[in-house]
Amino acid sequence: MARALPVLAALALAAPAWGQTEPDYDARVRQSFAAAESFQGALDGGWTLAAGGEGPLFAIRFADHDGEVEAAWRDLRRPGALGASGFVDAVERDGPRLILRFAPAPGVQAIATLTATGSGGWSGELAENGRRRPATLTKTAP
């Protein structure tokens, strides 16, 4: 029974305040959501890094808050494998240019050098241990 109290407290916080109509409450929730989203940058969310002719290679998840960008990657070619995910070592963004540096496997260095496209995506080149090929970065999730 002791565990029920935090749940009930959370439900009480989620409910409209006394005397507040449901449309007012919904408007307040929408306003809070919009305020939270205003702190997110354009890169925030899920993206897919693909190479020409090879399809999707990496899922990239960005946290872009107030100009500070961090990212994590997952190798889509090795689903469920140990070591098939990690943090992006460096994210460099300078206007329309974006560079990602990470190590997708021991001894392997990946560098994606991308330029913003007019459609909200990015295109450029992916180099893995010197092997270079065309690449795109496409948003896949908010």
CSV table of N, CA and C in Angstrom, one decimal:
chain,number,residue,atom,x,y,z
A,1,MET,N,0.8,-1.2,0.0
A,1,MET,CA,0.0,0.0,0.0
A,1,MET,C,0.9,1.3,0.0
A,2,ALA,N,2.1,1.2,0.6
A,2,ALA,CA,2.9,2.3,0.6
A,2,ALA,C,3.4,2.8,-0.7
A,3,ARG,N,3.5,1.9,-1.7
A,3,ARG,CA,3.9,2.2,-3.1
A,3,ARG,C,2.7,3.0,-3.8
A,4,ALA,N,1.5,2.9,-3.4
A,4,ALA,CA,0.4,3.5,-4.0
A,4,ALA,C,0.4,5.0,-3.8
A,5,LEU,N,0.9,5.5,-2.7
A,5,LEU,CA,0.9,6.9,-2.4
A,5,LEU,C,1.6,7.7,-3.5
A,6,PRO,N,2.9,7.4,-3.9
A,6,PRO,CA,3.5,8.2,-4.9
A,6,PRO,C,2.7,8.2,-6.2
A,7,VAL,N,2.1,7.1,-6.6
A,7,VAL,CA,1.3,7.0,-7.8
A,7,VAL,C,0.1,7.9,-7.7
A,8,LEU,N,-0.6,7.9,-6.5
A,8,LEU,CA,-1.7,8.7,-6.4
A,8,LEU,C,-1.3,10.2,-6.4
A,9,ALA,N,-0.2,10.5,-5.8
A,9,ALA,CA,0.3,11.9,-5.8
A,9,ALA,C,0.6,12.4,-7.2
A,10,ALA,N,1.2,11.5,-8.0
A,10,ALA,CA,1.5,11.8,-9.4
A,10,ALA,C,0.2,12.0,-10.2
A,11,LEU,N,-0.8,11.2,-9.9
A,11,LEU,CA,-2.1,11.4,-10.6
A,11,LEU,C,-2.7,12.7,-10.2
A,12,ALA,N,-2.6,13.0,-9.0
A,12,ALA,CA,-3.2,14.3,-8.5
A,12,ALA,C,-2.5,15.5,-9.2
A,13,LEU,N,-1.2,15.4,-9.4
A,13,LEU,CA,-0.5,16.5,-10.0
A,13,LEU,C,-0.9,16.6,-11.5
A,14,ALA,N,-1.2,15.5,-12.1
A,14,ALA,CA,-1.6,15.5,-13.5
A,14,ALA,C,-3.0,16.0,-13.8
A,15,ALA,N,-3.8,15.9,-12.8
A,15,ALA,CA,-5.2,16.3,-12.9
A,15,ALA,C,-5.3,17.8,-13.0
A,16,PRO,N,-6.4,18.3,-13.6
A,16,PRO,CA,-6.6,19.8,-13.7
A,16,PRO,C,-6.8,20.3,-12.2
A,17,ALA,N,-6.3,21.5,-12.0
A,17,ALA,CA,-6.4,22.2,-10.7
A,17,ALA,C,-7.9,22.4,-10.4
A,18,TRP,N,-8.2,22.6,-9.1
A,18,TRP,CA,-9.5,22.8,-8.6
A,18,TRP,C,-10.1,24.0,-9.3
A,19,GLY,N,-11.2,23.9,-10.0
A,19,GLY,CA,-11.9,25.0,-10.6
A,19,GLY,C,-11.4,25.2,-12.0
A,20,GLN,N,-10.4,24.5,-12.5
A,20,GLN,CA,-9.8,24.7,-13.8
A,20,GLN,C,-10.6,23.8,-14.8
A,21,THR,N,-11.0,24.4,-15.9
A,21,THR,CA,-11.7,23.5,-16.9
A,21,THR,C,-10.7,22.7,-17.7
A,22,GLU,N,-11.2,21.6,-18.2
A,22,GLU,CA,-10.3,20.8,-19.0
A,22,GLU,C,-9.7,21.5,-20.2
A,23,PRO,N,-10.4,22.3,-21.0
A,23,PRO,CA,-9.7,23.0,-22.0
A,23,PRO,C,-8.6,24.0,-21.5
A,24,ASP,N,-8.8,24.6,-20.3
A,24,ASP,CA,-7.7,25.4,-19.8
A,24,ASP,C,-6.5,24.6,-19.4
A,25,TYR,N,-6.8,23.4,-18.8
A,25,TYR,CA,-5.7,22.5,-18.5
A,25,TYR,C,-4.9,22.0,-19.7
A,26,ASP,N,-5.7,21.6,-20.7
A,26,ASP,CA,-5.0,21.2,-22.0
A,26,ASP,C,-4.2,22.3,-22.6
A,27,ALA,N,-4.7,23.5,-22.5
A,27,ALA,CA,-3.9,24.7,-23.1
A,27,ALA,C,-2.6,24.9,-22.3
A,28,ARG,N,-2.7,24.7,-21.0
A,28,ARG,CA,-1.5,24.8,-20.1
A,28,ARG,C,-0.5,23.7,-20.4
A,29,VAL,N,-1.0,22.5,-20.7
A,29,VAL,CA,-0.1,21.4,-21.0
A,29,VAL,C,0.6,21.7,-22.4
A,30,ARG,N,-0.2,22.2,-23.4
A,30,ARG,CA,0.4,22.5,-24.7
A,30,ARG,C,1.4,23.6,-24.5
A,31,GLN,N,1.1,24.6,-23.7
A,31,GLN,CA,2.1,25.7,-23.5
A,31,GLN,C,3.4,25.3,-22.9
A,32,SER,N,3.3,24.4,-21.9
A,32,SER,CA,4.4,23.8,-21.2
A,32,SER,C,5.3,23.0,-22.2
A,33,PHE,N,4.6,22.2,-23.0
A,33,PHE,CA,5.3,21.4,-24.0
A,33,PHE,C,6.1,22.3,-25.0
A,34,ALA,N,5.4,23.4,-25.5
A,34,ALA,CA,6.0,24.3,-26.4
A,34,ALA,C,7.2,25.0,-25.8
A,35,ALA,N,7.1,25.4,-24.5
A,35,ALA,CA,8.2,26.0,-23.8
A,35,ALA,C,9.4,25.1,-23.7
A,36,ALA,N,9.2,23.8,-23.4
A,36,ALA,CA,10.2,22.9,-23.3
A,36,ALA,C,10.9,22.6,-24.6
A,37,GLU,N,10.1,22.6,-25.7
A,37,GLU,CA,10.6,22.4,-27.0
A,37,GLU,C,11.5,23.6,-27.5
A,38,SER,N,11.2,24.8,-27.0
A,38,SER,CA,11.9,25.9,-27.5
A,38,SER,C,13.4,25.9,-27.1
A,39,PHE,N,13.7,25.1,-26.1
A,39,PHE,CA,15.1,24.9,-25.7
A,39,PHE,C,15.8,23.9,-26.5
A,40,GLN,N,15.1,23.1,-27.3
A,40,GLN,CA,15.7,22.1,-28.2
A,40,GLN,C,16.2,22.7,-29.5
A,41,GLY,N,17.4,22.3,-29.9
A,41,GLY,CA,17.9,22.8,-31.2
A,41,GLY,C,17.4,21.9,-32.3
A,42,ALA,N,17.8,22.3,-33.5
A,42,ALA,CA,17.4,21.6,-34.7
A,42,ALA,C,17.8,20.2,-34.8
A,43,LEU,N,19.0,19.8,-34.2
A,43,LEU,CA,19.5,18.5,-34.3
A,43,LEU,C,18.8,17.5,-33.3
A,44,ASP,N,18.1,18.0,-32.3
A,44,ASP,CA,17.6,17.2,-31.2
A,44,ASP,C,16.7,16.1,-31.8
A,45,GLY,N,16.9,14.9,-31.4
A,45,GLY,CA,16.1,13.8,-31.8
A,45,GLY,C,16.9,12.6,-32.4
A,46,GLY,N,16.1,11.8,-33.1
A,46,GLY,CA,16.7,10.6,-33.8
A,46,GLY,C,17.0,10.8,-35.2
A,47,TRP,N,18.2,10.4,-35.7
A,47,TRP,CA,18.6,10.5,-37.1
A,47,TRP,C,19.2,9.2,-37.6
A,48,THR,N,19.3,9.0,-38.9
A,48,THR,CA,19.9,7.9,-39.5
A,48,THR,C,21.0,8.3,-40.4
A,49,LEU,N,22.2,7.8,-40.2
A,49,LEU,CA,23.3,8.0,-41.1
A,49,LEU,C,23.4,6.9,-42.1
A,50,ALA,N,23.3,7.2,-43.3
A,50,ALA,CA,23.3,6.2,-44.4
A,50,ALA,C,24.4,6.5,-45.4
A,51,ALA,N,25.0,5.5,-46.0
A,51,ALA,CA,26.0,5.6,-47.1
A,51,ALA,C,25.4,5.2,-48.4
A,52,GLY,N,25.8,5.9,-49.4
A,52,GLY,CA,25.3,5.6,-50.8
A,52,GLY,C,25.5,4.1,-51.1
A,53,GLY,N,24.4,3.5,-51.5
A,53,GLY,CA,24.4,2.1,-52.0
A,53,GLY,C,24.5,1.1,-50.8
A,54,GLU,N,24.7,1.5,-49.6
A,54,GLU,CA,24.8,0.6,-48.5
A,54,GLU,C,23.6,0.7,-47.5
A,55,GLY,N,22.8,1.7,-47.7
A,55,GLY,CA,21.6,1.9,-46.8
A,55,GLY,C,22.0,2.4,-45.5
A,56,PRO,N,21.0,2.3,-44.5
A,56,PRO,CA,21.3,2.9,-43.2
A,56,PRO,C,22.4,2.1,-42.5
A,57,LEU,N,23.4,2.9,-41.9
A,57,LEU,CA,24.5,2.3,-41.2
A,57,LEU,C,24.5,2.6,-39.7
A,58,PHE,N,24.1,3.8,-39.3
A,58,PHE,CA,24.1,4.1,-37.9
A,58,PHE,C,22.8,4.9,-37.6
A,59,ALA,N,22.3,4.6,-36.4
A,59,ALA,CA,21.2,5.4,-35.8
A,59,ALA,C,22.0,6.4,-34.9
A,60,ILE,N,21.7,7.7,-35.0
A,60,ILE,CA,22.3,8.7,-34.2
A,60,ILE,C,21.2,9.4,-33.4
A,61,ARG,N,21.4,9.6,-32.1
A,61,ARG,CA,20.5,10.3,-31.3
A,61,ARG,C,21.2,11.5,-30.7
A,62,PHE,N,20.7,12.7,-31.1
A,62,PHE,CA,21.3,14.0,-30.6
A,62,PHE,C,20.5,14.6,-29.5
A,63,ALA,N,21.2,15.2,-28.6
A,63,ALA,CA,20.6,16.1,-27.5
A,63,ALA,C,21.2,17.4,-27.9
A,64,ASP,N,20.3,18.3,-28.3
A,64,ASP,CA,20.8,19.7,-28.8
A,64,ASP,C,20.0,20.7,-27.9
A,65,HIS,N,20.7,21.1,-26.9
A,65,HIS,CA,20.0,22.1,-25.9
A,65,HIS,C,20.9,23.3,-25.8
A,66,ASP,N,20.3,24.5,-26.1
A,66,ASP,CA,21.0,25.8,-25.9
A,66,ASP,C,22.3,25.8,-26.6
A,67,GLY,N,22.5,25.2,-27.8
A,67,GLY,CA,23.7,25.2,-28.6
A,67,GLY,C,24.7,24.2,-28.2
A,68,GLU,N,24.5,23.4,-27.1
A,68,GLU,CA,25.4,22.3,-26.7
A,68,GLU,C,24.8,21.1,-27.3
A,69,VAL,N,25.6,20.4,-28.1
A,69,VAL,CA,25.2,19.2,-28.8
A,69,VAL,C,26.0,18.0,-28.4
A,70,GLU,N,25.3,16.9,-28.0
A,70,GLU,CA,25.9,15.6,-27.7
A,70,GLU,C,25.1,14.6,-28.5
A,71,ALA,N,25.8,13.5,-28.7
A,71,ALA,CA,25.1,12.4,-29.5
A,71,ALA,C,25.6,11.0,-29.1
A,72,ALA,N,24.8,10.1,-29.4
A,72,ALA,CA,25.1,8.7,-29.2
A,72,ALA,C,24.8,8.0,-30.5
A,73,TRP,N,25.5,6.9,-30.8
A,73,TRP,CA,25.3,6.1,-32.0
A,73,TRP,C,25.0,4.7,-31.7
A,74,ARG,N,24.4,4.0,-32.7
A,74,ARG,CA,24.1,2.6,-32.7
A,74,ARG,C,24.4,2.0,-34.1
A,75,ASP,N,25.2,1.0,-34.2
A,75,ASP,CA,25.5,0.4,-35.5
A,75,ASP,C,24.4,-0.5,-36.0
A,76,LEU,N,23.7,-0.1,-37.0
A,76,LEU,CA,22.5,-0.8,-37.5
A,76,LEU,C,22.9,-2.1,-38.2
A,77,ARG,N,24.2,-2.3,-38.5
A,77,ARG,CA,24.7,-3.5,-39.2
A,77,ARG,C,25.0,-4.6,-38.2
A,78,ARG,N,25.0,-4.3,-36.9
A,78,ARG,CA,25.3,-5.2,-35.9
A,78,ARG,C,24.2,-5.2,-34.8
A,79,PRO,N,23.0,-5.5,-35.1
A,79,PRO,CA,21.9,-5.3,-34.1
A,79,PRO,C,22.1,-6.2,-32.9
A,80,GLY,N,22.1,-5.7,-31.7
A,80,GLY,CA,22.2,-6.4,-30.5
A,80,GLY,C,23.6,-6.8,-30.1
A,81,ALA,N,24.6,-6.5,-30.9
A,81,ALA,CA,26.0,-6.9,-30.6
A,81,ALA,C,26.5,-6.0,-29.5
A,82,LEU,N,27.4,-6.6,-28.6
A,82,LEU,CA,28.1,-5.9,-27.6
A,82,LEU,C,29.0,-4.9,-28.4
A,83,GLY,N,29.1,-3.7,-27.9
A,83,GLY,CA,30.0,-2.7,-28.5
A,83,GLY,C,29.5,-2.1,-29.8
A,84,ALA,N,28.2,-2.4,-30.1
A,84,ALA,CA,27.6,-1.8,-31.3
A,84,ALA,C,26.9,-0.5,-31.1
A,85,SER,N,27.2,0.1,-30.0
A,85,SER,CA,26.7,1.5,-29.7
A,85,SER,C,27.6,2.2,-28.7
A,86,GLY,N,27.5,3.5,-28.7
A,86,GLY,CA,28.4,4.3,-27.9
A,86,GLY,C,28.1,5.8,-28.0
A,87,PHE,N,28.9,6.6,-27.5
A,87,PHE,CA,28.8,8.0,-27.6
A,87,PHE,C,29.6,8.6,-28.7
A,88,VAL,N,29.1,9.6,-29.4
A,88,VAL,CA,29.9,10.3,-30.4
A,88,VAL,C,31.0,11.1,-29.6
A,89,ASP,N,32.2,10.9,-30.0
A,89,ASP,CA,33.3,11.5,-29.4
A,89,ASP,C,33.3,13.0,-29.5
A,90,ALA,N,33.0,13.5,-30.7
A,90,ALA,CA,33.0,15.0,-31.0
A,90,ALA,C,31.9,15.3,-32.0
A,91,VAL,N,31.1,16.3,-31.6
A,91,VAL,CA,30.1,16.9,-32.6
A,91,VAL,C,30.6,18.4,-32.8
A,92,GLU,N,30.9,18.7,-34.0
A,92,GLU,CA,31.3,20.0,-34.4
A,92,GLU,C,30.3,20.6,-35.3
A,93,ARG,N,29.7,21.7,-34.9
A,93,ARG,CA,28.7,22.3,-35.8
A,93,ARG,C,29.1,23.8,-36.0
A,94,ASP,N,29.2,24.1,-37.3
A,94,ASP,CA,29.6,25.5,-37.6
A,94,ASP,C,28.7,25.9,-38.8
A,95,GLY,N,27.6,26.6,-38.5
A,95,GLY,CA,26.7,27.0,-39.5
A,95,GLY,C,26.1,25.8,-40.2
A,96,PRO,N,26.3,25.8,-41.5
A,96,PRO,CA,25.7,24.7,-42.3
A,96,PRO,C,26.6,23.4,-42.3
A,97,ARG,N,27.6,23.4,-41.6
A,97,ARG,CA,28.6,22.3,-41.6
A,97,ARG,C,28.5,21.5,-40.3
A,98,LEU,N,28.5,20.2,-40.4
A,98,LEU,CA,28.4,19.3,-39.2
A,98,LEU,C,29.5,18.2,-39.3
A,99,ILE,N,30.3,18.0,-38.3
A,99,ILE,CA,31.3,16.9,-38.3
A,99,ILE,C,31.0,16.0,-37.1
A,100,LEU,N,30.9,14.7,-37.3
A,100,LEU,CA,30.8,13.7,-36.2
A,100,LEU,C,32.0,12.8,-36.2
A,101,ARG,N,32.6,12.6,-35.0
A,101,ARG,CA,33.7,11.7,-34.9
A,101,ARG,C,33.4,10.7,-33.8
A,102,PHE,N,33.5,9.4,-34.2
A,102,PHE,CA,33.2,8.3,-33.2
A,102,PHE,C,33.9,7.1,-33.6
A,103,ALA,N,34.0,6.1,-32.7
A,103,ALA,CA,34.7,4.8,-32.9
A,103,ALA,C,33.7,3.7,-32.9
A,104,PRO,N,33.2,3.3,-34.1
A,104,PRO,CA,32.1,2.2,-34.1
A,104,PRO,C,32.6,0.8,-33.7
A,105,ALA,N,33.9,0.6,-33.7
A,105,ALA,CA,34.5,-0.6,-33.3
A,105,ALA,C,35.9,-0.4,-32.8
A,106,PRO,N,36.5,-1.3,-32.0
A,106,PRO,CA,37.8,-1.1,-31.6
A,106,PRO,C,38.8,-0.9,-32.8
A,107,GLY,N,39.6,0.2,-32.7
A,107,GLY,CA,40.5,0.5,-33.8
A,107,GLY,C,39.9,1.1,-35.0
A,108,VAL,N,38.6,1.4,-35.0
A,108,VAL,CA,38.0,2.0,-36.2
A,108,VAL,C,37.6,3.4,-35.9
A,109,GLN,N,37.9,4.3,-36.7
A,109,GLN,CA,37.6,5.7,-36.5
A,109,GLN,C,36.6,6.1,-37.6
A,110,ALA,N,35.4,6.6,-37.3
A,110,ALA,CA,34.5,7.1,-38.3
A,110,ALA,C,34.4,8.6,-38.2
A,111,ILE,N,34.4,9.3,-39.3
A,111,ILE,CA,34.2,10.7,-39.4
A,111,ILE,C,33.2,11.0,-40.5
A,112,ALA,N,32.1,11.6,-40.1
A,112,ALA,CA,31.1,12.1,-41.0
A,112,ALA,C,31.2,13.6,-41.1
A,113,THR,N,31.4,14.0,-42.3
A,113,THR,CA,31.6,15.5,-42.7
A,113,THR,C,30.4,15.8,-43.5
A,114,LEU,N,29.4,16.6,-43.0
A,114,LEU,CA,28.2,16.8,-43.6
A,114,LEU,C,27.8,18.3,-43.8
A,115,THR,N,27.0,18.6,-44.8
A,115,THR,CA,26.5,20.0,-45.0
A,115,THR,C,25.0,20.0,-45.0
A,116,ALA,N,24.4,21.0,-44.4
A,116,ALA,CA,22.9,21.1,-44.4
A,116,ALA,C,22.3,21.1,-45.8
A,117,THR,N,21.3,20.4,-46.0
A,117,THR,CA,20.5,20.5,-47.2
A,117,THR,C,19.3,21.4,-47.0
A,118,GLY,N,18.7,21.8,-48.1
A,118,GLY,CA,17.5,22.7,-47.9
A,118,GLY,C,16.3,22.0,-47.4
A,119,SER,N,16.3,20.7,-47.3
A,119,SER,CA,15.2,19.9,-46.9
A,119,SER,C,15.2,19.5,-45.4
A,120,GLY,N,16.2,20.1,-44.7
A,120,GLY,CA,16.3,19.7,-43.2
A,120,GLY,C,17.2,18.6,-42.9
A,121,GLY,N,17.7,17.9,-43.9
A,121,GLY,CA,18.7,16.9,-43.7
A,121,GLY,C,20.1,17.3,-43.9
A,122,TRP,N,21.0,16.4,-44.0
A,122,TRP,CA,22.5,16.7,-44.2
A,122,TRP,C,23.0,15.7,-45.2
A,123,SER,N,24.0,16.1,-46.0
A,123,SER,CA,24.6,15.2,-46.9
A,123,SER,C,26.1,15.6,-46.9
A,124,GLY,N,26.9,14.6,-47.3
A,124,GLY,CA,28.4,14.8,-47.4
A,124,GLY,C,29.1,13.5,-47.5
A,125,GLU,N,30.0,13.2,-46.6
A,125,GLU,CA,30.9,12.1,-46.7
A,125,GLU,C,31.1,11.4,-45.4
A,126,LEU,N,31.2,10.0,-45.4
A,126,LEU,CA,31.5,9.2,-44.3
A,126,LEU,C,32.8,8.5,-44.5
A,127,ALA,N,33.8,8.7,-43.6
A,127,ALA,CA,35.1,8.0,-43.7
A,127,ALA,C,35.2,7.1,-42.5
A,128,GLU,N,35.4,5.8,-42.8
A,128,GLU,CA,35.6,4.8,-41.8
A,128,GLU,C,37.0,4.2,-42.1
A,129,ASN,N,38.0,4.5,-41.2
A,129,ASN,CA,39.3,4.0,-41.4
A,129,ASN,C,39.9,4.3,-42.8
A,130,GLY,N,39.6,5.5,-43.3
A,130,GLY,CA,40.1,5.9,-44.6
A,130,GLY,C,39.2,5.6,-45.8
A,131,ARG,N,38.2,4.7,-45.6
A,131,ARG,CA,37.3,4.3,-46.7
A,131,ARG,C,36.2,5.4,-46.7
A,132,ARG,N,36.2,6.2,-47.8
A,132,ARG,CA,35.3,7.3,-48.0
A,132,ARG,C,34.2,7.0,-48.9
A,133,ARG,N,33.0,7.4,-48.6
A,133,ARG,CA,31.8,7.3,-49.5
A,133,ARG,C,30.8,8.3,-49.1
A,134,PRO,N,29.9,8.6,-50.1
A,134,PRO,CA,28.8,9.6,-49.9
A,134,PRO,C,27.9,9.2,-48.8
A,135,ALA,N,27.4,10.1,-48.0
A,135,ALA,CA,26.6,9.8,-46.9
A,135,ALA,C,25.5,10.9,-46.7
A,136,THR,N,24.4,10.5,-46.1
A,136,THR,CA,23.3,11.4,-45.7
A,136,THR,C,22.9,11.1,-44.3
A,137,LEU,N,22.4,12.2,-43.6
A,137,LEU,CA,21.9,12.1,-42.3
A,137,LEU,C,20.5,12.6,-42.4
A,138,THR,N,19.5,11.8,-42.0
A,138,THR,CA,18.1,12.1,-42.2
A,138,THR,C,17.4,11.9,-40.8
A,139,LYS,N,16.6,12.9,-40.5
A,139,LYS,CA,15.8,12.8,-39.2
A,139,LYS,C,14.8,11.7,-39.3
A,140,THR,N,14.7,10.9,-38.2
A,140,THR,CA,13.8,9.7,-38.2
A,140,THR,C,12.9,9.8,-37.0
A,141,ALA,N,13.2,10.5,-36.0
A,141,ALA,CA,12.3,10.6,-34.8
A,141,ALA,C,12.5,11.9,-34.1
A,142,PRO,N,11.4,12.4,-33.5
A,142,PRO,CA,11.6,13.7,-32.7
A,142,PRO,C,12.5,13.6,-31.5
